[in-house]
CSV table of C-alpha atoms in Angstrom, one decimal:
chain,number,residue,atom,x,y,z
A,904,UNK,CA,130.8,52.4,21.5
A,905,UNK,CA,130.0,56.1,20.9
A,906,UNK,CA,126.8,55.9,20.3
A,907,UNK,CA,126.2,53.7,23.5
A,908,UNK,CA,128.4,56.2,25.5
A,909,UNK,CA,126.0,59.0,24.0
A,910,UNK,CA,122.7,56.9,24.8
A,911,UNK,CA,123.4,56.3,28.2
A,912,UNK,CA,124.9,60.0,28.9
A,913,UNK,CA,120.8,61.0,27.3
A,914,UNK,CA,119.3,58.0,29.0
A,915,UNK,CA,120.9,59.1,32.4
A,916,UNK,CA,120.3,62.8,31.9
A,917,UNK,CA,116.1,61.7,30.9
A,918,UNK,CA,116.0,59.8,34.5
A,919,UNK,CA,117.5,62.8,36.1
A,920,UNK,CA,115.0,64.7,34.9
A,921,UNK,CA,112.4,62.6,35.8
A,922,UNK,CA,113.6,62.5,39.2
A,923,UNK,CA,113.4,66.2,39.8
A,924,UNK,CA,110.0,66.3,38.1
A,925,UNK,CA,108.4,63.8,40.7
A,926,UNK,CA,110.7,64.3,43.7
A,927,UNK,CA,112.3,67.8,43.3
A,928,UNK,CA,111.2,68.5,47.7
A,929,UNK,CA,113.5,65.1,48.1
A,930,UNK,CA,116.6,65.9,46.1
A,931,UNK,CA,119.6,68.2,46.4
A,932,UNK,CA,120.4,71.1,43.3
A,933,UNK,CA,119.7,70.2,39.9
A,934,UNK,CA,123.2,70.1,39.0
A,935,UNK,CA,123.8,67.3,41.6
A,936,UNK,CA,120.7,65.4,40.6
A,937,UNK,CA,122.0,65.7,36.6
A,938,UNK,CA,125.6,65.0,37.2
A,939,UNK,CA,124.6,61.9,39.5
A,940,UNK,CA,122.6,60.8,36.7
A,941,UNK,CA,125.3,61.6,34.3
A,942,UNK,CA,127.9,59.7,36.0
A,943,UNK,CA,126.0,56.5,37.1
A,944,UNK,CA,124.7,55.8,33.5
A,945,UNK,CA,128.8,56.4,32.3
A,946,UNK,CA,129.7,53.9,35.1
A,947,UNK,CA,126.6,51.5,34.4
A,948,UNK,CA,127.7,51.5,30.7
A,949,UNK,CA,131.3,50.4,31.7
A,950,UNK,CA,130.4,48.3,34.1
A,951,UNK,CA,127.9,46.1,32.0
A,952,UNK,CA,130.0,46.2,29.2
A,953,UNK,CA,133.3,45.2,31.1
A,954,UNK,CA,130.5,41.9,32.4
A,955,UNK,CA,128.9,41.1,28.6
A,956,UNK,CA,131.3,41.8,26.2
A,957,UNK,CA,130.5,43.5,23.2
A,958,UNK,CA,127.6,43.2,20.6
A,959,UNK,CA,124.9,43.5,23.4
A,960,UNK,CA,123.8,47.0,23.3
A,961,UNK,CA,120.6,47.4,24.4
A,962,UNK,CA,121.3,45.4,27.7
A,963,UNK,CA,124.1,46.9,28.2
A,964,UNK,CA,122.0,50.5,28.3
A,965,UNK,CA,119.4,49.0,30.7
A,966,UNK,CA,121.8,47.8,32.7
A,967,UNK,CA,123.9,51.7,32.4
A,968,UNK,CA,119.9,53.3,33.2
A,969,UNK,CA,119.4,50.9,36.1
A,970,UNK,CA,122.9,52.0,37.7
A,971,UNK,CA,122.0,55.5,37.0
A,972,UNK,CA,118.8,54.8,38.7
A,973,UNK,CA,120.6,53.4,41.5
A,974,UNK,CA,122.7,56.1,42.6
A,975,UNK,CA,120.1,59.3,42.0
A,976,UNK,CA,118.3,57.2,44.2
A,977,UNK,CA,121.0,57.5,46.7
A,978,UNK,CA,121.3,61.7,46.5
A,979,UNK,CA,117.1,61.0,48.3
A,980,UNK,CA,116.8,62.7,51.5
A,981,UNK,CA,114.1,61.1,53.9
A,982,UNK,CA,110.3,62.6,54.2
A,983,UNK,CA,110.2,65.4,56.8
A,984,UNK,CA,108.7,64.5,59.8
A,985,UNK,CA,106.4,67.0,61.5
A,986,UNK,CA,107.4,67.5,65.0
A,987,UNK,CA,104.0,67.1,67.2
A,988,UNK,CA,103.4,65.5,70.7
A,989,UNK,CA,105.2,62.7,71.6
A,990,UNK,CA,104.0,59.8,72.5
A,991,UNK,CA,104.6,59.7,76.0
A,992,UNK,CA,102.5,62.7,76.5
């Protein structure tokens, strides 16, 4: 269970990372962005291990990556919009 707690913490922190990389305009601070990433693999890990039990590891860390995933994705602020002529105009 440590080293699943460990992977997922890494696993979470590597998506975070990631994240920035390709969307840094689109995110808030990197310490938001990390302890999002942080946090959603810890609760993905409980969460899928509470549903299947012990003695499935690896999809139990897919499953903490893909929650992880899931709320970094949330922290995304829409595309700014250029304000031009309006349409009516």
């Amino acid at each position: 269970m440590i080293l699943e707690t460990l992977g997922s913490v890494v696993l979470g922190l590597a998506l975070s990372w990631a994240a920035l990389r390709s969307l840094s305009g689109r995110l808030p601070s990197r310490r938001a962005v990390f302890g999002t990433g942080a946090l959603g693999a810890l609760f993905g890990l409980y969460l899928m291990h509470s549903v299947l039990g012990p003695g499935h590891a690896a999809a139990t860390l897919i499953g903490a990556v893909l929650i992880s995933a899931v709320t970094v994705s949330l922290l995304l602020r829409p595309r700014s919009r250029r304000l031009g002529r309006s349409a009516a105009a």
